[in-house]
Coordinates of C-alpha atoms and ligand atoms in Angstrom, one line a residue:
M1 CA -7.3 41.0 157.3
S2 CA -8.4 44.4 158.8
I3 CA -7.7 48.0 157.6
P4 CA -4.1 48.3 158.4
W5 CA -2.3 50.9 160.6
N6 CA -5.3 52.9 161.8
K7 CA -6.6 53.7 165.3
T8 CA -10.2 52.6 164.9
R9 CA -11.1 49.7 167.1
V10 CA -14.1 47.3 167.1
R11 CA -15.1 45.6 170.2
V12 CA -17.4 42.6 169.8
D13 CA -19.3 41.3 172.8
L14 CA -19.8 37.6 172.0
S15 CA -22.1 37.2 175.1
R16 CA -24.6 39.5 173.4
I17 CA -24.5 37.4 170.2
R18 CA -25.1 34.3 172.3
A19 CA -28.0 36.0 174.1
N20 CA -29.5 37.1 170.7
Y21 CA -29.2 33.5 169.5
R22 CA -31.0 32.1 172.5
L23 CA -33.8 34.7 172.0
L24 CA -34.2 33.7 168.4
A25 CA -33.9 30.0 169.1
G26 CA -36.8 30.5 171.5
S27 CA -38.9 31.8 168.6
G28 CA -37.8 29.5 165.9
S29 CA -37.5 25.7 165.7
G30 CA -34.1 25.2 164.0
V31 CA -32.2 28.5 163.8
V32 CA -29.2 28.5 161.5
P33 CA -26.8 31.4 162.2
V34 CA -25.9 33.3 159.1
V35 CA -22.2 34.1 159.4
K36 CA -21.5 35.3 155.8
A37 CA -19.3 38.3 155.1
D38 CA -17.2 37.5 158.2
A39 CA -20.3 37.2 160.4
Y40 CA -21.5 40.6 159.2
G41 CA -18.2 42.1 160.2
H42 CA -18.1 40.5 163.7
G43 CA -15.6 37.7 162.8
L44 CA -16.5 34.3 161.3
L45 CA -14.5 32.0 163.6
P46 CA -15.1 33.6 167.0
V47 CA -18.8 34.0 166.3
A48 CA -19.2 30.5 165.0
K49 CA -17.3 29.1 168.0
A50 CA -19.5 31.0 170.5
L51 CA -22.7 29.9 168.8
A52 CA -21.6 26.3 168.6
E53 CA -21.2 26.4 172.4
E54 CA -24.8 27.6 172.5
G55 CA -25.8 24.5 170.5
A56 CA -25.8 25.7 166.9
D57 CA -24.9 22.8 164.7
T58 CA -25.5 24.3 161.2
F59 CA -24.1 27.6 159.9
A60 CA -24.7 29.5 156.6
V61 CA -21.9 31.4 155.0
G62 CA -21.7 33.1 151.5
T63 CA -18.9 31.7 149.4
V64 CA -17.5 28.2 149.3
E65 CA -14.2 29.8 150.3
E66 CA -15.8 31.0 153.6
A67 CA -17.3 27.6 154.0
V68 CA -13.9 26.0 153.7
A69 CA -12.4 28.4 156.2
L70 CA -15.1 27.5 158.7
A71 CA -14.9 23.8 158.0
S72 CA -11.2 23.7 158.5
Q73 CA -10.8 26.1 161.3
G74 CA -14.1 26.4 163.1
P75 CA -16.3 24.1 165.2
A76 CA -17.6 20.8 163.8
A77 CA -20.8 21.8 162.1
R78 CA -22.9 21.4 158.9
I79 CA -22.1 24.3 156.6
L80 CA -24.4 25.8 153.9
A81 CA -22.9 28.1 151.3
L82 CA -25.6 30.6 150.3
L83 CA -23.9 31.9 147.2
G84 CA -23.2 28.4 145.9
P85 CA -20.2 27.3 143.7
I86 CA -19.0 30.2 141.5
D87 CA -15.5 29.2 140.2
A88 CA -14.5 25.7 138.9
E89 CA -12.4 25.1 142.1
D90 CA -15.5 25.7 144.3
Y91 CA -17.1 22.5 143.2
D92 CA -14.3 20.2 144.2
A93 CA -13.7 22.2 147.4
A94 CA -17.3 21.9 148.4
V95 CA -17.3 18.2 147.9
R96 CA -14.0 17.6 149.6
H97 CA -15.0 19.6 152.7
K98 CA -18.5 18.2 152.8
I99 CA -20.1 21.6 152.4
I100 CA -23.7 21.9 151.4
P101 CA -23.7 24.5 148.6
F102 CA -26.8 26.2 147.4
V103 CA -27.5 25.2 143.7
G104 CA -29.9 27.2 141.7
N105 CA -29.5 26.1 138.1
L106 CA -29.0 22.8 136.1
D107 CA -25.4 23.7 135.2
Q108 CA -24.4 23.9 138.9
I109 CA -26.2 20.6 139.6
E110 CA -24.3 18.9 136.7
R111 CA -20.9 20.3 137.7
L112 CA -21.4 19.4 141.4
A113 CA -22.4 15.9 140.5
Q114 CA -19.3 15.6 138.3
A115 CA -17.1 16.8 141.2
A116 CA -18.6 14.1 143.4
Q117 CA -18.1 11.5 140.8
R118 CA -14.4 12.5 140.4
Q119 CA -14.0 12.1 144.2
G120 CA -16.0 8.9 144.3
C121 CA -18.6 10.1 146.8
I122 CA -22.0 11.7 147.0
A123 CA -22.4 15.5 147.2
E124 CA -25.1 16.9 149.4
A125 CA -26.7 20.1 148.1
C126 CA -29.3 22.7 149.0
L127 CA -31.8 23.4 146.2
K128 CA -32.3 27.1 145.9
F129 CA -35.7 28.4 144.7
D130 CA -36.7 31.8 143.5
T131 CA -40.1 32.7 144.9
G132 CA -39.9 36.5 144.6
M133 CA -36.4 37.9 144.9
S134 CA -35.6 37.3 141.2
R135 CA -31.9 36.8 141.9
L136 CA -30.9 33.2 142.0
G137 CA -32.7 29.9 142.0
F138 CA -35.1 27.5 140.3
S139 CA -38.7 28.7 139.8
D140 CA -41.6 26.4 140.5
A141 CA -41.9 25.9 136.7
D142 CA -38.4 24.4 136.6
L143 CA -39.4 21.6 139.0
P144 CA -40.2 18.9 136.4
A145 CA -36.8 19.4 134.6
L146 CA -35.0 19.6 138.0
L147 CA -36.5 16.4 139.3
E148 CA -35.8 14.6 136.0
R149 CA -32.1 15.8 136.1
L150 CA -31.7 14.8 139.7
A151 CA -33.0 11.3 139.0
R152 CA -30.2 10.9 136.4
L153 CA -27.5 12.1 138.8
P154 CA -27.2 9.7 141.8
S155 CA -24.0 11.4 142.9
I156 CA -25.8 14.5 144.1
R157 CA -28.3 14.3 146.9
P158 CA -30.5 17.3 147.8
V159 CA -30.9 17.5 151.5
W160 CA -32.1 21.1 152.0
A161 CA -34.4 23.4 150.0
C162 CA -34.3 27.1 150.6
S163 CA -35.8 30.3 149.3
H164 CA -35.4 33.9 150.5
L165 CA -38.0 36.5 151.4
A166 CA -37.9 39.9 149.8
T167 CA -40.2 41.9 152.2
A168 CA -40.3 40.1 155.6
D169 CA -39.4 43.3 157.5
D170 CA -42.3 45.3 155.9
D171 CA -44.6 45.9 158.9
A172 CA -47.4 47.4 156.8
D173 CA -48.0 44.6 154.3
A174 CA -47.3 40.9 154.8
S175 CA -49.0 39.7 151.7
F176 CA -46.0 39.3 149.5
A177 CA -44.1 37.4 152.2
L178 CA -47.1 35.1 152.7
A179 CA -47.4 34.5 149.0
Q180 CA -43.7 33.6 148.8
G181 CA -44.3 31.2 151.7
A182 CA -47.3 29.6 149.9
C183 CA -45.2 29.2 146.8
F184 CA -42.3 27.6 148.7
G185 CA -44.7 25.3 150.5
R186 CA -46.1 24.0 147.2
I187 CA -42.5 23.4 146.0
L188 CA -41.6 21.5 149.1
E189 CA -44.7 19.3 148.7
Q190 CA -43.8 18.4 145.1
L191 CA -40.2 17.6 146.0
R192 CA -41.3 15.4 148.9
A193 CA -44.0 13.7 146.7
A194 CA -41.1 12.9 144.3
G195 CA -39.2 11.2 147.2
C196 CA -36.8 13.9 148.3
R197 CA -36.2 14.1 152.0
L198 CA -35.4 17.7 152.6
V199 CA -35.1 20.3 155.3
G200 CA -37.2 23.3 154.2
C201 CA -35.9 26.7 155.1
L202 CA -37.3 30.1 154.2
A203 CA -37.4 32.6 157.1
N204 CA -34.8 35.3 157.7
S205 CA -34.5 37.3 161.0
A206 CA -37.6 39.4 160.4
A207 CA -39.7 36.3 159.5
I208 CA -38.4 34.4 162.6
L209 CA -39.8 37.3 164.7
A210 CA -42.9 38.1 162.8
H211 CA -44.1 35.1 160.8
K212 CA -44.5 31.8 162.6
T213 CA -46.3 30.3 159.6
L214 CA -43.2 30.8 157.5
H215 CA -40.9 28.9 159.8
F216 CA -41.0 25.5 158.0
D217 CA -38.2 23.2 159.3
A218 CA -35.4 25.6 159.8
Q219 CA -34.8 29.4 159.8
R220 CA -31.8 31.5 158.8
A221 CA -30.9 34.2 161.3
G222 CA -28.5 37.0 160.4
I223 CA -29.0 40.6 161.4
A224 CA -31.0 39.9 164.6
L225 CA -28.1 37.7 165.8
Y226 CA -25.9 40.8 165.7
G227 CA -28.5 42.8 167.7
A228 CA -30.1 45.1 165.1
N229 CA -33.9 45.1 165.2
P230 CA -35.3 44.4 161.7
F231 CA -38.4 46.3 162.8
H232 CA -36.7 49.3 164.4
G233 CA -39.0 52.4 164.1
T234 CA -42.0 50.4 162.8
T235 CA -45.2 49.2 164.4
L236 CA -43.6 45.8 165.0
A237 CA -40.5 47.2 166.8
H238 CA -41.6 45.4 170.0
L239 CA -40.8 42.0 168.4
G240 CA -37.1 42.7 168.4
E241 CA -36.9 44.6 171.6
G242 CA -34.8 42.1 173.5
L243 CA -32.0 42.1 170.9
A244 CA -28.7 43.7 172.0
P245 CA -26.1 45.1 169.5
A246 CA -22.8 43.3 169.9
M247 CA -20.5 45.8 168.1
D248 CA -18.9 48.8 169.6
V249 CA -16.6 51.0 167.6
C250 CA -14.3 53.7 168.9
A251 CA -11.4 56.0 167.8
P252 CA -9.2 58.4 169.8
V253 CA -9.6 62.1 170.2
V254 CA -6.3 63.7 169.0
E255 CA -7.0 67.4 169.5
V256 CA -9.5 69.6 171.3
R257 CA -9.8 73.3 170.3
E258 CA -12.1 76.3 170.4
L259 CA -13.8 77.7 167.2
A260 CA -14.5 81.4 167.2
P261 CA -17.7 82.7 165.7
G262 CA -17.3 82.7 161.9
Q263 CA -14.6 80.0 161.9
G264 CA -15.2 77.1 159.6
V265 CA -14.1 73.5 160.1
S266 CA -12.8 70.9 157.6
Y267 CA -12.8 70.9 153.8
G268 CA -15.2 73.3 152.0
R269 CA -16.0 75.1 155.3
T270 CA -19.5 73.5 155.2
F271 CA -19.8 74.1 158.9
I272 CA -19.2 77.6 160.3
A273 CA -19.4 78.3 164.0
E274 CA -22.1 80.8 165.0
R275 CA -20.8 81.1 168.6
P276 CA -17.7 80.0 170.4
L277 CA -17.6 76.2 170.1
R278 CA -15.4 73.4 171.5
V279 CA -14.5 70.8 168.9
A280 CA -12.8 67.5 169.3
I281 CA -10.9 66.1 166.4
V282 CA -11.2 62.3 166.2
A283 CA -8.7 60.1 164.3
V284 CA -11.3 58.3 162.1
G285 CA -12.5 59.0 158.6
Y286 CA -13.7 57.4 155.4
A287 CA -10.5 55.4 155.1
D288 CA -11.7 53.6 158.2
A289 CA -15.1 52.9 156.7
Y290 CA -16.7 55.9 158.6
S291 CA -18.6 57.2 155.6
R292 CA -18.1 60.7 154.2
G293 CA -21.9 60.7 153.9
L294 CA -21.9 61.3 157.7
S295 CA -20.6 64.9 157.1
N296 CA -22.7 67.3 159.1
K297 CA -25.2 64.4 159.8
G298 CA -23.7 61.9 162.2
A299 CA -22.9 62.0 165.8
M300 CA -20.4 60.2 168.1
L301 CA -20.5 59.5 171.8
L302 CA -18.0 61.5 173.8
G303 CA -17.9 61.2 177.6
G304 CA -21.3 59.5 177.5
R305 CA -22.9 62.5 175.6
R306 CA -23.7 62.9 171.9
A307 CA -21.3 65.0 169.9
K308 CA -22.4 66.0 166.4
V309 CA -20.2 65.6 163.4
L310 CA -19.2 69.1 162.2
G311 CA -18.3 69.7 158.6
R312 CA -16.9 67.1 156.2
V313 CA -15.6 63.7 157.3
C314 CA -12.0 63.5 156.0
M315 CA -10.0 60.5 155.1
Q316 CA -8.6 59.9 158.6
L317 CA -10.1 62.7 160.7
T318 CA -13.5 63.9 161.8
A319 CA -14.5 67.0 163.8
V320 CA -17.3 66.7 166.4
D321 CA -19.0 69.2 168.6
A322 CA -17.6 68.7 172.1
S323 CA -19.7 71.3 173.9
Q324 CA -21.5 68.6 175.9
A325 CA -18.2 67.0 177.0
P326 CA -16.3 69.9 178.6
D327 CA -13.6 67.6 180.2
C328 CA -12.8 65.9 176.9
K329 CA -9.1 65.8 176.1
P330 CA -6.7 64.2 173.6
G331 CA -6.4 60.4 174.2
D332 CA -10.1 60.1 175.1
R333 CA -12.1 57.6 173.1
A334 CA -15.0 58.7 170.9
H335 CA -17.6 56.0 170.1
L336 CA -18.8 55.9 166.5
L337 CA -21.2 53.0 167.4
G338 CA -22.4 51.8 170.7
G339 CA -20.6 53.1 173.8
P340 CA -21.5 53.3 177.5
G341 CA -24.7 54.5 179.0
P342 CA -28.2 55.3 177.8
Q343 CA -27.0 57.5 174.9
A344 CA -25.2 54.6 173.3
I345 CA -25.4 54.9 169.5
R346 CA -27.7 52.3 168.0
P347 CA -26.8 50.7 164.7
E348 CA -30.2 51.7 163.3
E349 CA -29.5 55.4 164.2
L350 CA -26.0 55.4 162.7
A351 CA -27.4 53.7 159.6
A352 CA -30.1 56.3 159.2
W353 CA -27.6 59.2 159.4
W354 CA -25.4 57.3 156.9
G355 CA -28.3 56.7 154.5
T356 CA -28.1 52.9 154.8
I357 CA -29.1 49.9 156.9
P358 CA -27.4 48.3 159.9
Y359 CA -26.2 45.4 157.7
E360 CA -23.9 47.7 155.8
V361 CA -22.8 49.6 158.9
F362 CA -21.7 46.3 160.5
C363 CA -20.0 44.9 157.4
L364 CA -18.0 48.1 156.8
L365 CA -17.0 49.2 160.4
G366 CA -16.3 45.5 161.1
L367 CA -13.3 45.8 158.6
N368 CA -11.4 47.6 161.4
E369 CA -9.3 45.7 163.9
R370 CA -11.5 43.7 166.2
Q371 CA -11.1 42.8 169.9
Y372 CA -13.4 40.4 171.7
V373 CA -15.0 40.6 175.2
Ligands
PLP1 C1 -28.1 37.1 154.5 C2 -29.1 36.1 154.3 C3 -30.0 35.7 155.3 C4 -30.0 36.4 156.6 O1 -30.9 37.5 156.5 P1 -31.2 38.5 157.8 O2 -32.1 39.5 157.3 O3 -29.8 39.1 158.1 O4 -31.7 37.6 158.9 C5 -30.8 34.6 155.1 N1 -30.8 34.0 153.9 C6 -30.0 34.4 152.8 C7 -30.1 33.6 151.5 C8 -29.2 35.4 153.0 O5 -28.4 35.8 152.0

């Protein structure tokens, strides 16, 4: 399921994901690893297995299909499907595999109850509430109709209630996150007053680290598990200091050559050497999910030193400045992410050059063939 036939390799250090989990579990009270999108590109099954060994007994994935893959091939665990049922098949599959899907509208509730009836069992569900993201979920105003519908559908049992924070990683202003927390707290109270016994879950990584008052009964940890600091570069950066990135990505140098002054490199000649310059040509490009947006912006790690991207990133090749790595030769490995030593490329740095966030860097580079250490 990876990008075929290329030379880019992803190394995932599962011991770091385990250590990040222990760190988060020390802050939270019921940390649920979020392993959606193939564990943010780190590999659903290996990550879930490693975290189950650390004691995680509940996981959150995106689609019901991911949940079925985890239920049938992964460790024994409770599985939440954050996206909820989408296609008709998802309802029956969720019930059959005892997955707890998010449900955020009455149609989903009705169809899940029907699937449970067809199979002669009770479907557990997670009620999804919108407290500020304006994406999916019931609002607090929907509560009376929701409770009335649930009372008529004994084949569906809500066992979790969740909402999602829009601004938990904003270090300057916590007011919106706290308002979402207050709204969610009121929703939980009303559900419990109506007799529902539910696990309440609101916090994401940033809120686990920064907002104890938003922890409720369980928390969902994604990006921090994979070692990116949600507060990198902000006044709260110290909160995520102990997190260690688990993904390393490298590709081979295929050519080393000298540029004479005035010589350009790559399409469009957007980089012209001003003085004699050693360049290394690395076998990676945008076909390997190394974005063309890194043209003249990014850097790799070559021989433990930074090597800037020169000119445009091509489909399967990228030129870098090898002046700091005089011994570099074809066959050497250039690191696009991570790498040995103090100059290792942080996910937040690569994301900034790329014009995105570590989440996207992990999901995209993680499409390459993975190895585990
Ligand atoms: C992805 C996701 C999370 C995890 O968020 P992080 O910022 O990666 O910790 C939590 N909840 C929901 C609903 C999500 O989609």
